[in-house]
Coordinates of C-alpha atoms and ligand atoms in Angstrom, one line a residue:
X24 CA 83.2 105.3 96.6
X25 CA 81.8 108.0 98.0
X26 CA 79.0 110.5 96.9
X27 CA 80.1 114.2 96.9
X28 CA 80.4 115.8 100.3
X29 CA 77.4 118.9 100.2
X30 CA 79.2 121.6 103.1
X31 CA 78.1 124.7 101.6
X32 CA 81.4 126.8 100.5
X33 CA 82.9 128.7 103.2
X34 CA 83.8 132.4 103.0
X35 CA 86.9 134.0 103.0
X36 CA 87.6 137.2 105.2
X37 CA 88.2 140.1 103.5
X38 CA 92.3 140.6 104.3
X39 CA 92.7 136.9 103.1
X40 CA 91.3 137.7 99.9
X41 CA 93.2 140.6 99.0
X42 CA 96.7 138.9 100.1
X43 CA 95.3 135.9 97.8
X44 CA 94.9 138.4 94.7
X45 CA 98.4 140.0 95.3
X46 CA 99.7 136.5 95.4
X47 CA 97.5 135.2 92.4
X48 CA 99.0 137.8 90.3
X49 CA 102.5 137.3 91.4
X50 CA 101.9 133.7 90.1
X51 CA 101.0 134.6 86.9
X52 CA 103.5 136.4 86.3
X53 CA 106.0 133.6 87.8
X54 CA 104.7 131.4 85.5
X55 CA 104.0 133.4 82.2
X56 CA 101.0 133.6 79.8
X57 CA 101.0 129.3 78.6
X58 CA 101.6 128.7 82.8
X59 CA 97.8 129.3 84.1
X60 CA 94.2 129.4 83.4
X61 CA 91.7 130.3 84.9
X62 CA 89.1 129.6 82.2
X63 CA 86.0 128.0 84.0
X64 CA 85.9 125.4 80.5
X65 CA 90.0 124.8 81.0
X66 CA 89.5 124.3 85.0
X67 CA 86.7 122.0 84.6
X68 CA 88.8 118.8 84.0
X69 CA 90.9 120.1 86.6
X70 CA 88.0 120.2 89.7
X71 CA 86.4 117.1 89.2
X72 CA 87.4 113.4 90.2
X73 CA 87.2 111.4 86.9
X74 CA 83.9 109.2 88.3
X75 CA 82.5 112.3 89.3
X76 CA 82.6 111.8 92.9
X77 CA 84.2 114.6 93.8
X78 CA 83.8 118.3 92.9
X79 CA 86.0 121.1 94.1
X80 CA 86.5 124.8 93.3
X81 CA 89.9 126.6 92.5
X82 CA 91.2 130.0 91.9
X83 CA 93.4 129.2 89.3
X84 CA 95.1 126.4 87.5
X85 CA 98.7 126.8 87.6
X86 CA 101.2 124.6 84.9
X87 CA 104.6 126.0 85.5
X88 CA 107.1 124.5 82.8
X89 CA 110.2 123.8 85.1
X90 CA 111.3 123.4 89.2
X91 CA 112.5 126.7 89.4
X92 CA 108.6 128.2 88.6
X93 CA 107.6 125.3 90.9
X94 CA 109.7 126.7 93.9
X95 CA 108.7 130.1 93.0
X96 CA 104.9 129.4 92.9
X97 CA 105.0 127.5 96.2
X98 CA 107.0 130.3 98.0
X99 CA 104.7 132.8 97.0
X100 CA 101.8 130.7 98.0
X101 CA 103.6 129.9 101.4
X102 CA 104.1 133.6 101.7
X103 CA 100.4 134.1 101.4
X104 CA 99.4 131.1 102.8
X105 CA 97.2 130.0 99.8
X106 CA 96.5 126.4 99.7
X107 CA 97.9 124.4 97.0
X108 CA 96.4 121.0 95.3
X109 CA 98.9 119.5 93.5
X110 CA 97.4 117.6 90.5
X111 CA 99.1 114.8 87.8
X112 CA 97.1 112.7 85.6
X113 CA 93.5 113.2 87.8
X114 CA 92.8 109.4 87.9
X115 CA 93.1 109.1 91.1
X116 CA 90.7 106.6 92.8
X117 CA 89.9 108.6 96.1
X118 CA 89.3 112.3 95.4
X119 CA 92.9 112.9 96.2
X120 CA 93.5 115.2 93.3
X121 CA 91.1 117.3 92.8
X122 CA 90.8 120.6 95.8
X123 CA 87.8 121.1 98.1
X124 CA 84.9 123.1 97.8
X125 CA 85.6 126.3 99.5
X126 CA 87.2 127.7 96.4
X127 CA 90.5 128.5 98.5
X128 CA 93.0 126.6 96.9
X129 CA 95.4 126.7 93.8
X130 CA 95.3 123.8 91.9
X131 CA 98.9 122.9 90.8
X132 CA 99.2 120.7 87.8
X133 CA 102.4 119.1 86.7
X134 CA 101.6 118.4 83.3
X135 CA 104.0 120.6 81.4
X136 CA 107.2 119.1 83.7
X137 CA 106.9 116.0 80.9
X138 CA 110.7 115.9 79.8
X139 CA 112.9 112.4 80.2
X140 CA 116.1 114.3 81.7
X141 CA 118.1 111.5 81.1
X142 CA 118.6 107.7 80.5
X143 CA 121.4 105.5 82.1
X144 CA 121.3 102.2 80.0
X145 CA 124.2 101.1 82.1
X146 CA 123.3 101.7 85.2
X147 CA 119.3 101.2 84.8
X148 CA 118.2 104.1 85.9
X149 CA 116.4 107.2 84.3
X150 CA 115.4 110.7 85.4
X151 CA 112.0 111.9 84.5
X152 CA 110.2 114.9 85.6
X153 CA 106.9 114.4 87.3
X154 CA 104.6 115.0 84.4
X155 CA 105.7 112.3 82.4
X156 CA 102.7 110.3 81.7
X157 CA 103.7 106.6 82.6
X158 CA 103.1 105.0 79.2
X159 CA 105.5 107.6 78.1
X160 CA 108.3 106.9 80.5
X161 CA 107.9 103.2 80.1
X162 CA 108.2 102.8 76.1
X163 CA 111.3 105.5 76.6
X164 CA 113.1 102.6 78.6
X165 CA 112.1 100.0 76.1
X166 CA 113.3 102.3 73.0
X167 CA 116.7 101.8 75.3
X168 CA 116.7 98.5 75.8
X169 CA 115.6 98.2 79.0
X170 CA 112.2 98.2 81.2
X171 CA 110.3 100.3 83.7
X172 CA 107.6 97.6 85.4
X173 CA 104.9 99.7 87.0
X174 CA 101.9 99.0 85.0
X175 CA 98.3 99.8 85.6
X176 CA 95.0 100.6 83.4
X177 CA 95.2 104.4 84.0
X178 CA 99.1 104.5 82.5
X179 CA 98.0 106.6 79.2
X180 CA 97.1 108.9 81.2
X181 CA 98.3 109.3 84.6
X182 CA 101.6 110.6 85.1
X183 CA 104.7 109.6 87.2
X184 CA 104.5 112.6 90.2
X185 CA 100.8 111.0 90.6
X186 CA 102.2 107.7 90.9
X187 CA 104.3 108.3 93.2
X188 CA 102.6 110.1 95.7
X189 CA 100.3 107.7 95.5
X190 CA 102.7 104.8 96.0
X191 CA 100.9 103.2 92.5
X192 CA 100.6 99.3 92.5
X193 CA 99.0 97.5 89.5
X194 CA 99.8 94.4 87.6
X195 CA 103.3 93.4 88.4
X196 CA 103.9 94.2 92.0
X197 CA 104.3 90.5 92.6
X198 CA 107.5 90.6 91.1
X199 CA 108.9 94.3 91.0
X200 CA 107.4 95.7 94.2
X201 CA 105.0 99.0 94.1
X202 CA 106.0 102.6 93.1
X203 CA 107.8 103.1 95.9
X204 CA 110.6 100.2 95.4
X205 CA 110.9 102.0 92.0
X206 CA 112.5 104.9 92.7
X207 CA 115.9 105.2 93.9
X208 CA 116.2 109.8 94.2
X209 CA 113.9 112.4 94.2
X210 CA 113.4 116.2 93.5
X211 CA 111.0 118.0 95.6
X212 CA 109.9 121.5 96.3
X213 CA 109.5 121.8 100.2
X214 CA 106.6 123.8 101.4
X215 CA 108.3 126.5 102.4
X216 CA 109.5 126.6 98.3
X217 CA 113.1 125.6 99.2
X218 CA 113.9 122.6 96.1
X219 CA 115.5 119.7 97.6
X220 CA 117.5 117.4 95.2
X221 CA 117.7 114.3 95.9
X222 CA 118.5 112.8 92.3
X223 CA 120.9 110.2 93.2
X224 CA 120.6 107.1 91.4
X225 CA 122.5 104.8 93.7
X226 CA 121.3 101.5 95.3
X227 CA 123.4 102.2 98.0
X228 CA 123.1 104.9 100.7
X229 CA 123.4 104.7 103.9
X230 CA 123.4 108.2 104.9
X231 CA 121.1 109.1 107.5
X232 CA 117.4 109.2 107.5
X233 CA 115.9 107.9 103.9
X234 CA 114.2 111.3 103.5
X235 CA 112.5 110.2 99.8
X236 CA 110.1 107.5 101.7
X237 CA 108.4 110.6 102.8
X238 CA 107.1 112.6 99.8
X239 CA 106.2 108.5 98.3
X240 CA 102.6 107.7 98.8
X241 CA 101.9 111.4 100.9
X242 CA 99.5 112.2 98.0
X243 CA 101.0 115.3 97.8
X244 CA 100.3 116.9 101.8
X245 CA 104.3 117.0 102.2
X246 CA 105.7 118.6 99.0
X247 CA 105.9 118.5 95.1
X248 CA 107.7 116.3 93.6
X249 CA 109.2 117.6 90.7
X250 CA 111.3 114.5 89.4
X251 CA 112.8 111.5 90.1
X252 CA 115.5 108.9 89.1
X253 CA 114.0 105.5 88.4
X254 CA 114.8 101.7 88.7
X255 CA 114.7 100.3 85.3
X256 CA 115.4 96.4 84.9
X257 CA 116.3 93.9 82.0
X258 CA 113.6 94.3 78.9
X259 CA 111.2 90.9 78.9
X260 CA 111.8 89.2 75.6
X261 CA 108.9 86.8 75.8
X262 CA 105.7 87.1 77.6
X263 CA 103.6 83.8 77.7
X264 CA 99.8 84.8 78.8
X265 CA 97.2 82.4 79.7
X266 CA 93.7 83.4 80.7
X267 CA 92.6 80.4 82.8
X268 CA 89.0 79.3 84.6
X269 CA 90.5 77.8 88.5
X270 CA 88.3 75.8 90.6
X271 CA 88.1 78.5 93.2
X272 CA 89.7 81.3 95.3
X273 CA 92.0 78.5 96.5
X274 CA 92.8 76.6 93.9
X275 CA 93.8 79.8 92.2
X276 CA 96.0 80.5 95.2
X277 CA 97.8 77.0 94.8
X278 CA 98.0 77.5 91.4
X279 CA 100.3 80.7 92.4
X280 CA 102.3 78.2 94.3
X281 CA 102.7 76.2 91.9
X282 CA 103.4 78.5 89.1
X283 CA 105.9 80.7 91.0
X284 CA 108.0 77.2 91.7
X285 CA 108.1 75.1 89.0
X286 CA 109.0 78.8 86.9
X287 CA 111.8 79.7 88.7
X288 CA 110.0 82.8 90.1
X289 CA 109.2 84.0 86.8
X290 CA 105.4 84.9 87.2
X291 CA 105.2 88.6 86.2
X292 CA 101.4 88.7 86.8
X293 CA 98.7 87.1 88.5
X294 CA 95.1 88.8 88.5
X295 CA 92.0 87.1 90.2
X296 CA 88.8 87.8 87.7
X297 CA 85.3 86.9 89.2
X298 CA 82.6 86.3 86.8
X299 CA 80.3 89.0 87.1
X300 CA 83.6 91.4 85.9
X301 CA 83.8 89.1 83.0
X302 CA 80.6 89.6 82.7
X303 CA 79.6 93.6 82.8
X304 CA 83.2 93.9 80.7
X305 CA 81.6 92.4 77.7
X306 CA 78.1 93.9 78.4
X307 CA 79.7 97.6 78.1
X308 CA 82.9 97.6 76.4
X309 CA 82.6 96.9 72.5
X310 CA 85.0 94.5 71.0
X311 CA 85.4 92.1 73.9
X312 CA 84.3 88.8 74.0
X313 CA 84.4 85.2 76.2
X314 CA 88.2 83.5 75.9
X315 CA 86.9 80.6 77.2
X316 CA 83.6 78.3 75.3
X317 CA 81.5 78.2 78.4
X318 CA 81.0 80.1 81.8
X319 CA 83.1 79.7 85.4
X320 CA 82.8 81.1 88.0
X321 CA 86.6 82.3 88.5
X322 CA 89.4 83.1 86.1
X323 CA 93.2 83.7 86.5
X324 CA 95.2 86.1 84.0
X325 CA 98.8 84.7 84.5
X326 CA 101.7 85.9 82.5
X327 CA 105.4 84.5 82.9
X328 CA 108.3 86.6 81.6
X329 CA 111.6 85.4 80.3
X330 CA 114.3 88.4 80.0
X331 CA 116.7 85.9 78.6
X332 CA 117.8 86.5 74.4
X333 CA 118.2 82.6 73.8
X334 CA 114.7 80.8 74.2
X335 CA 114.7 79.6 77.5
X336 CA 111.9 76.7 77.4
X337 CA 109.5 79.6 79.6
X338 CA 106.6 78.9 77.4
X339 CA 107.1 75.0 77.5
X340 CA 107.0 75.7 81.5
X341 CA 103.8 77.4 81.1
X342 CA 102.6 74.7 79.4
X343 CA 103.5 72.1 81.7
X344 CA 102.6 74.4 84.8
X345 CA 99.1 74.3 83.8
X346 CA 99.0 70.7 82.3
X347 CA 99.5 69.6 85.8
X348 CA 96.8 72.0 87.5
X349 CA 94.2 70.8 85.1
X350 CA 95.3 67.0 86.5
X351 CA 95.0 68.7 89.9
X352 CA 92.0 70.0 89.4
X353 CA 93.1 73.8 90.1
X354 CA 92.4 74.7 86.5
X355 CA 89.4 74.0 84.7
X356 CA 90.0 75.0 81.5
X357 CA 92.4 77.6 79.8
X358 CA 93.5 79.4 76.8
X359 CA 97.3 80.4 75.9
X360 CA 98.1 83.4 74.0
X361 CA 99.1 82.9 70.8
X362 CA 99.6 86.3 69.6
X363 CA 100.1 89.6 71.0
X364 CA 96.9 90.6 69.9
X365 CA 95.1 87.9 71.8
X366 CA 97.0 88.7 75.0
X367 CA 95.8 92.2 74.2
X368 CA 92.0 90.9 74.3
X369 CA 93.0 88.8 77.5
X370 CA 93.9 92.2 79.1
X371 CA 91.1 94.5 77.6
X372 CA 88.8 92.2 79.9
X373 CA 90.7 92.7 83.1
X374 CA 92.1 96.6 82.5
X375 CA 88.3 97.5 81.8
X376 CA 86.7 96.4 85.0
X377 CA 87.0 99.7 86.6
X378 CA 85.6 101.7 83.2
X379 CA 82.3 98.8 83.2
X380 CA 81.4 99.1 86.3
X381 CA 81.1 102.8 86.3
X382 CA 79.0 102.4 83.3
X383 CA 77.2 99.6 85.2
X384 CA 76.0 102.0 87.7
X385 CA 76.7 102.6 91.8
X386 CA 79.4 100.1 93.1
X387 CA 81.0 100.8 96.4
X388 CA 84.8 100.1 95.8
X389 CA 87.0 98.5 98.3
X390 CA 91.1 98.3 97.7
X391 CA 91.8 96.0 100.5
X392 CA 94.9 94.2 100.9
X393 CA 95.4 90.9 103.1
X394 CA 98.1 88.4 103.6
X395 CA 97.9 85.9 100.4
X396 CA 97.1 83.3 102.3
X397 CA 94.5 84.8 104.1
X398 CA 92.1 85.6 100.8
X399 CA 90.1 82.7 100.5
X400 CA 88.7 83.4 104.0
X401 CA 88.5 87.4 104.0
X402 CA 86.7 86.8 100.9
X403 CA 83.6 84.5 101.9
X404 CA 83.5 86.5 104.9
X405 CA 83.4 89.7 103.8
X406 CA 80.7 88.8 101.4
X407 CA 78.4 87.5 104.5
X408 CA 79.2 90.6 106.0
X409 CA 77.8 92.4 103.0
X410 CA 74.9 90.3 102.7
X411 CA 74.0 91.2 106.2
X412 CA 73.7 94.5 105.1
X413 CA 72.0 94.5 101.6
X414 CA 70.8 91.1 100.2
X415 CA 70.7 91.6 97.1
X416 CA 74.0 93.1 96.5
X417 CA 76.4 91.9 93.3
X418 CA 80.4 91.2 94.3
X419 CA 82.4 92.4 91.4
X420 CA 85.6 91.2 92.4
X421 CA 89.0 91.9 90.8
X422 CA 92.4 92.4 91.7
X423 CA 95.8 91.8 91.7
X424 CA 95.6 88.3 94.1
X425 CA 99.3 87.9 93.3
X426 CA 100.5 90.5 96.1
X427 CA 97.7 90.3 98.3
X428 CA 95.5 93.3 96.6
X429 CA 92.1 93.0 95.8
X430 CA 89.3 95.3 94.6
X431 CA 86.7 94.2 96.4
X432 CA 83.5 95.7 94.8
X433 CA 80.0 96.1 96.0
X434 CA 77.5 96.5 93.0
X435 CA 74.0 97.6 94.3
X436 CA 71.1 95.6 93.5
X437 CA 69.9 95.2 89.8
X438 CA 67.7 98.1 88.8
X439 CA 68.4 100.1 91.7
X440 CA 68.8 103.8 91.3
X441 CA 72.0 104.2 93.1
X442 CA 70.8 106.8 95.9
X443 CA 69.2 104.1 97.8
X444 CA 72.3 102.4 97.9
X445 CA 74.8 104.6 98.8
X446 CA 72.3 105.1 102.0
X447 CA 74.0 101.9 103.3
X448 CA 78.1 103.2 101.8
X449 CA 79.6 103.6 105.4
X450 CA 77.9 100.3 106.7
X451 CA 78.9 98.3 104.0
X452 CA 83.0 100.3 103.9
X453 CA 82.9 99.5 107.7
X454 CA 81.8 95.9 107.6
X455 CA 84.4 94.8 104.4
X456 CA 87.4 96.9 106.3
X457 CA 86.7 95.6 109.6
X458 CA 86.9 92.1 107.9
X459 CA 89.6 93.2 106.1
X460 CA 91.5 94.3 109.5
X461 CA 90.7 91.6 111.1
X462 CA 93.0 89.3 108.8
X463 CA 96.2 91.3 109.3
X464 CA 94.8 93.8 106.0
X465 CA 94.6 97.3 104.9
X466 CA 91.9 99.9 104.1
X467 CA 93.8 100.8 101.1
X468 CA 96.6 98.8 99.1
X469 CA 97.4 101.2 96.2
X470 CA 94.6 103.8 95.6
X471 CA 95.7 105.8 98.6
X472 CA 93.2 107.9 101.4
X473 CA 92.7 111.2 99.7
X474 CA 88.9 112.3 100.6
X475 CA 87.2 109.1 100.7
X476 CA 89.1 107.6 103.5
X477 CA 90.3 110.1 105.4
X478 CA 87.7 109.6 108.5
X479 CA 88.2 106.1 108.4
X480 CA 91.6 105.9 108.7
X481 CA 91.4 106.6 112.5
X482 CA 89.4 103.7 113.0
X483 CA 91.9 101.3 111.6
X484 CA 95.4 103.6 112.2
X485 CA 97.0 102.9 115.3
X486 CA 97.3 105.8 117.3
X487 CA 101.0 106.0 117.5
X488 CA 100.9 105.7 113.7
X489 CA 98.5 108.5 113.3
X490 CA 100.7 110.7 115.8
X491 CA 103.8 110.2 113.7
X492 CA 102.2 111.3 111.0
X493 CA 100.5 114.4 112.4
X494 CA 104.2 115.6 113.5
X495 CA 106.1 115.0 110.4
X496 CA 103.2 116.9 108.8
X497 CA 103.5 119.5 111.7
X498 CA 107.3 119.4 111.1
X499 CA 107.6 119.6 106.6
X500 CA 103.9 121.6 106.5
X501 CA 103.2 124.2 109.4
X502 CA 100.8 125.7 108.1
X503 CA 98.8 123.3 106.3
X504 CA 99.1 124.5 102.8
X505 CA 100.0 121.2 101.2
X506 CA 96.8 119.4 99.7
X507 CA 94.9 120.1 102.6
X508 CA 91.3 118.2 103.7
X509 CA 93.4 114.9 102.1
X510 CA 94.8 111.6 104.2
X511 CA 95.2 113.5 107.7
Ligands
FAD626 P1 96.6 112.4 90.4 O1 95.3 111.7 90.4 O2 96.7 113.6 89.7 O3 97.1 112.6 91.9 C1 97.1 111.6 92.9 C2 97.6 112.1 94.2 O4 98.9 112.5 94.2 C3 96.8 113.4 94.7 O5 96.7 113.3 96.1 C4 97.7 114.5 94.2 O6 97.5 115.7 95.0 C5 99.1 113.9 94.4 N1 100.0 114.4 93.4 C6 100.0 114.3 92.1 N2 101.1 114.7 91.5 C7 101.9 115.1 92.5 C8 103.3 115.6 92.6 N3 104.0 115.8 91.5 N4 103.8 115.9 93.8 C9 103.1 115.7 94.9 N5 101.8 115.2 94.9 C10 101.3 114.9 93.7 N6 96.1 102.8 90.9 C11 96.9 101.8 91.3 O7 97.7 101.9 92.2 N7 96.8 100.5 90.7 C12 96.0 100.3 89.7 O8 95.9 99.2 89.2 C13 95.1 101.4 89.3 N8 94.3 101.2 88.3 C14 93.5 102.2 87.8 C15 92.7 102.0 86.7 C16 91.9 103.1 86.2 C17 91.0 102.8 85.1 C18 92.0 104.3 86.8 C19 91.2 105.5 86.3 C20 92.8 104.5 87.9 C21 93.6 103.5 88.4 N9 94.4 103.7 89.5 C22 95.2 102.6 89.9 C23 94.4 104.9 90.3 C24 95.4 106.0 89.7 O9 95.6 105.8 88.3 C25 96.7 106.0 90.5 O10 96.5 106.4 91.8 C26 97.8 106.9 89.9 O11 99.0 106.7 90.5 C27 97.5 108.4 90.0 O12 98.3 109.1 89.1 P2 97.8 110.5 88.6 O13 98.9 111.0 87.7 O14 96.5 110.5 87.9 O15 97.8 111.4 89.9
MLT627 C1 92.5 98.3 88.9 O1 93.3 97.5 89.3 O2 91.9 98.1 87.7 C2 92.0 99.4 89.7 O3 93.0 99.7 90.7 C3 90.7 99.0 90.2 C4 89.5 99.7 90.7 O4 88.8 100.3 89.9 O5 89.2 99.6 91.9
ZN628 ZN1 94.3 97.9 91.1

């Protein structure tokens, strides 16, 4: 986290802003009367970074309702060479969405693209345009029979062109892979407005270069997607959830192990809770409450799946699976689900971390990923690291342990008042990534670079890496229009 950057706005010269005008027009009339706004109420929403982290300015919001208006806004803006911000849901975690300050930019919003083109039952695939929000897209594939697996808190309201340029994780990576393995074609308007279609839904492709991987998780510098075709799988028929206290970081880890063998590989999810989450969940969110009679100091949420239509003994597994961990001593004590709505509550706790801890106050948030087995040792030494720093801090630890991701979040002290804090923000980033890179991790498992770690990512970026990128960039985006000031 980040506070708000302060450069003062810069100024345009005066040819620039006459060109932009012609061109602002010409996009309103592109995109009709319901396709823009620039109502400073309407853009609001539009310019700030849903934490309030990040504050932009735009000249205009622009909706268009189809590809075609896409292409045609983006040509006109490459024409003039107005910047563009494309913008889905706006929950993104690292000021990726929202434009700069300067007040140069369009801000592009996907939101009326939200038609399912099409469902495949048979061959599991469906095409969605890119403002689809993701709760949307994923009860379409249950209503046919079949299941769409990315998953995370923000799904009611962020929408699928956001997820993946982001290259979304959440809850069930361990088992389906991250946005990225989801898709299998793409649509995307080029920056020069040319529409490439790439909306094959095939499995199999060997034909040349696997142009897609590019526009998934480029947060939008390369191009817009527009739509894409989707991996669906086999509907779950049972879900068996148990919210467990484990011994410790690695006793939860064996219990992974353990659960992911004697299930036959059907653990769907696997979150690591720390107390203190537990903890500010129930002091700000109404309706939640303890699953367990007393206090620990570290839970599991662990769900196994069976797809099967014939009762398949899954639940009896989960039974035994943690029968034998509490003779181990992994597990300390645990509660099964026995209704939906008590899975519900189970998940209320862990899909609200985020939402308490901005109500809690300052927190500096870290979405590191590590090797799994490497998790019990970044974590104690990331927190000496931090306490190095600032003594009193709180760890508010979360995250999805089953693929390596955690959110590994600084709290400042009790009773601070959050400026004094954030004084010590890129000590504390630097000392938690550099512990992080030091076991083989990343600066940023799902949430992306955006703003926030755009500086940072030279530190930890090998040069050759960073190179490549700066000539694909060079090579899609000459002139810099796409999302600029974000990753590069
Ligand atoms: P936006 O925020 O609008 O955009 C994200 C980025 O993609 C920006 O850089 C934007 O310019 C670009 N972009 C958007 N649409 C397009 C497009 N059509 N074409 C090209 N570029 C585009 N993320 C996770 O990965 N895992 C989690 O578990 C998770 N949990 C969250 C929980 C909460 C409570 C919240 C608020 C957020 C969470 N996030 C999580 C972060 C966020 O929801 C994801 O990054 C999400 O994928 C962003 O989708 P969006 O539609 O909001 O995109
Ligand atoms: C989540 O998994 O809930 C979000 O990605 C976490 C965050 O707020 O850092
Ligand atoms: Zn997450």
């Amino acid at each position: 986290m980040e506070a708000p950057a302060s450069k003062p706005p810069q100024k345009m010269p005066l040819e620039t802003t006459t060109v932009h005008a012609d061109a602002i027009h010409r996009i309103k009339t592109a995109v009709g009367e319901r396709g823009w706004t620039t109502d400073p109420a309407e853009m609001q929403p539009h310019l700030v970074e849903w934490r309030g982290h990040y504050e932009g300015q735009a000249q205009i919001v622009v909706r268009p309702a189809n590809t075609e208006e896409v292409a045609e806004v983006v040509r006109i803006c490459a024409e003039a060479k107005l910047p563009m911000t494309p913008q889905s849901g706006n929950t993104s975690m690292c000021g990726g969405a929202v434009p700069l300050k300067n007040g140069q930019e369009i801000i592009l919003s996907l939101a009326r693209m939200n038609r399912i083109r099409s469902i495949d039952a048979e061959n599991y695939t469906m095409t969605v345009e890119a403002g689809c929000i993701l709760q949307t897209v994923q009860e379409t594939a249950l209503e046919a029979d079949r299941y769409f697996p990315l998953s995370l808190a923000a799904e009611g309201s962020c929408m699928i062109g956001g997820n993946l340029s982001t290259n979304a994780g959440g809850t069930n990576v361990l088992r389906y892979g991250n946005a990225r393995e989801l898709v299998l074609g793409l649509e995307v308007v080029l920056p020069d407005g040319r529409i490439w279609d790439g909306l094959l839904g095939l499995r199999k492709d060997n034909t040349g270069y696997d142009l897609k991987q590019l526009f998934l998780g480029a947060e939008g510098t390369l191009g817009i997607i527009t739509a894409a075709v989707l991996k669906l799988f086999p509907r779950p028929r049972a879900i068996y959830a148990c919210f467990c206290a484990v011994r410790d970081i690695s006793a939860a880890l064996e219990l992974l192990d353990h659960a992911r063998t004697e299930s036959g590989d059907s653990v769907e999810t696997f979150e690591l809770i720390s107390r203190p989450v537990i903890d500010l969940v129930i002091k700000h969110i109404p309706g939640t409450a303890d699953p367990l009679s007393r206090t620990y100091e570290y839970y599991v949420l662990l769900e196994l799946v069976s797809t099967s239509k014939k009762d398949n003994g899954v639940g009896e597994r989960l039974e035994t699976i943690l029968g034998q961990a509490m003779e181990n001593g992994l597990v300390l004590d645990a509660v099964l689900a026995q209704s939906e709505q008590q899975r519900q509550a189970f998940w209320r706790l862990r899909e609200n971390a985020s939402e308490s801890q901005k109500i809690e106050g300052a927190s500096i948030k870290h979405d590191i990923s590590i090797p799994v087995s490497a998790i019990p040792s970044f974590y104690e030494a990331a927190w000496k690291a931090v306490l190095e720093i600032e003594p009193a801090a709180r760890l508010v630890a979360f995250g999805h342990a089953g693929d390596g991701n955690l959110h590994y979040n600084i709290a400042e002290p009790e009773g601070g008042d959050g400026q004094t804090f954030f004084h010590k923000l890129t000590e504390i980033n630097e000392a938690v990534h550099d512990v992080a890179h030091a076991h083989g991790g990343s600066i940023s498992a799902e949430h992306g670079i955006g703003q926030l770690k755009r500086d940072e990512l030279s530190r930890y970026k090998p040069a050759v890496a960073l190179d490549m990128m700066r000539t694909i960039k060079m090579a899609i985006d000459p002139d810099g229009l796409m999302n600029p000031g974000k990753v590069l």
